[in-house]
Amino acid sequence: MKKNNSFSLKERSKSFKYAIEGIITFFKGEHNARIHLAATIAVIGLSIIFPVSRMEVIVLIFAVGFVWVAEIFNTAIEKMADFISKETNPAIKTIKDLSAAAVLVSAIIAVITGCLVFIPKL
């Protein structure tokens, strides 16, 4: 099979299409996505209400993005684990618990970051 290494705008646009479909699937099927969306909107609202520096905005964007990326990876890992086996399996439980822990850690870091930015402004 011949591998085509040439750049193609058509192929790149397909990649974006698949990514957007993934985001839509994520929001339609995951309740936690809605919780993260509410938290993101709260951070944006607080950033509008309280004066934040450019550096604080950058830090908040990274903290929020960190949580989103962790949650999307967690969802992908859980879906793949469910696809592999619907039966109770201790190894799959461990995998799912670890990916959920990554989301929890990212959320804790985001909350701490938000507190460090916003509490002094209160």
Coordinates of C-alpha atoms in Angstrom, one line a residue:
M1 CA 0.0 0.0 0.0
K2 CA 1.4 3.4 -1.1
K3 CA 1.5 6.1 1.6
N4 CA 0.5 9.5 0.5
N5 CA 2.6 12.2 2.3
S6 CA 1.4 15.2 0.4
F7 CA -0.5 18.0 2.2
S8 CA -4.2 18.1 1.3
L9 CA -6.6 20.8 2.5
K10 CA -9.4 18.4 1.9
E11 CA -7.9 15.8 4.3
R12 CA -7.1 18.5 6.9
S13 CA -10.7 19.8 6.7
K14 CA -11.9 16.2 7.4
S15 CA -9.7 16.1 10.5
F16 CA -11.5 19.3 11.8
K17 CA -14.9 17.8 10.9
Y18 CA -14.1 14.7 12.9
A19 CA -12.9 16.8 15.9
I20 CA -16.0 18.9 15.8
E21 CA -18.2 15.7 15.7
G22 CA -16.3 14.5 18.8
I23 CA -17.0 17.8 20.6
I24 CA -20.7 17.6 19.7
T25 CA -20.9 13.9 20.8
F26 CA -19.1 14.9 24.0
F27 CA -21.7 17.6 24.9
K28 CA -24.7 15.5 23.9
G29 CA -23.7 12.4 25.8
E30 CA -21.7 13.6 28.9
H31 CA -23.4 15.2 31.9
N32 CA -20.0 16.3 33.2
A33 CA -19.5 18.3 30.1
R34 CA -22.4 20.5 31.1
I35 CA -20.9 20.9 34.6
H36 CA -17.6 22.0 33.1
L37 CA -19.4 24.3 30.8
A38 CA -21.2 26.0 33.7
A39 CA -17.8 26.3 35.6
T40 CA -16.2 27.8 32.4
I41 CA -19.0 30.3 32.1
A42 CA -18.6 31.2 35.8
V43 CA -14.9 31.8 35.3
I44 CA -15.6 34.0 32.2
G45 CA -18.2 35.9 34.2
L46 CA -15.9 36.5 37.1
S47 CA -13.1 37.6 34.7
I48 CA -15.5 40.2 33.3
I49 CA -16.7 41.4 36.7
F50 CA -13.3 41.6 38.4
P51 CA -10.3 43.2 36.7
V52 CA -7.9 40.5 35.7
S53 CA -4.5 41.0 34.2
R54 CA -3.4 39.4 30.9
M55 CA -1.3 36.9 32.7
E56 CA -4.2 35.9 35.0
V57 CA -6.4 35.4 31.9
I58 CA -3.7 33.2 30.4
V59 CA -3.4 31.1 33.6
L60 CA -7.2 30.8 33.8
I61 CA -7.4 29.7 30.2
F62 CA -4.8 27.0 30.8
A63 CA -6.5 25.8 34.0
V64 CA -9.9 25.6 32.3
G65 CA -8.5 24.0 29.2
F66 CA -6.6 21.5 31.4
V67 CA -9.9 20.3 32.9
W68 CA -11.6 20.1 29.4
V69 CA -8.8 18.0 28.0
A70 CA -8.7 15.7 31.0
E71 CA -12.5 15.2 30.8
I72 CA -12.5 14.5 27.1
F73 CA -9.6 12.0 27.5
N74 CA -11.5 10.4 30.4
T75 CA -14.6 10.0 28.3
A76 CA -12.6 8.5 25.5
I77 CA -10.9 6.0 27.8
E78 CA -14.2 5.1 29.5
K79 CA -15.9 4.6 26.1
M80 CA -13.0 2.4 24.8
A81 CA -13.0 0.4 28.1
D82 CA -16.8 -0.2 27.7
F83 CA -16.3 -1.2 24.1
I84 CA -13.6 -3.7 25.1
S85 CA -15.7 -5.3 27.9
K86 CA -19.1 -4.8 29.3
E87 CA -18.4 -7.2 32.1
T88 CA -17.0 -6.2 35.4
N89 CA -13.3 -6.4 35.2
P90 CA -10.9 -5.3 37.9
A91 CA -8.3 -4.1 35.4
I92 CA -10.8 -2.0 33.5
K93 CA -12.1 -0.6 36.7
T94 CA -8.6 0.5 37.6
I95 CA -8.1 2.1 34.2
K96 CA -11.4 4.0 34.5
D97 CA -10.7 5.0 38.1
L98 CA -7.3 6.4 37.0
S99 CA -8.7 8.4 34.2
A100 CA -11.4 9.8 36.5
A101 CA -8.7 10.7 39.0
A102 CA -7.0 12.7 36.3
V103 CA -10.1 14.8 35.8
L104 CA -10.5 15.3 39.6
V105 CA -6.8 16.4 39.9
S106 CA -7.2 18.8 37.0
A107 CA -10.4 20.2 38.5
I108 CA -8.8 20.7 41.9
I109 CA -5.8 22.5 40.3
A110 CA -8.3 24.7 38.3
V111 CA -10.2 25.5 41.5
I112 CA -7.0 26.4 43.3
T113 CA -6.0 28.5 40.4
G114 CA -9.3 30.3 40.4
C115 CA -9.1 31.0 44.1
L116 CA -5.6 32.4 43.8
V117 CA -6.8 34.7 41.0
F118 CA -10.2 35.8 42.4
I119 CA -10.0 35.7 46.2
P120 CA -7.6 38.7 46.4
K121 CA -10.0 40.7 44.3
L122 CA -12.9 40.1 46.7

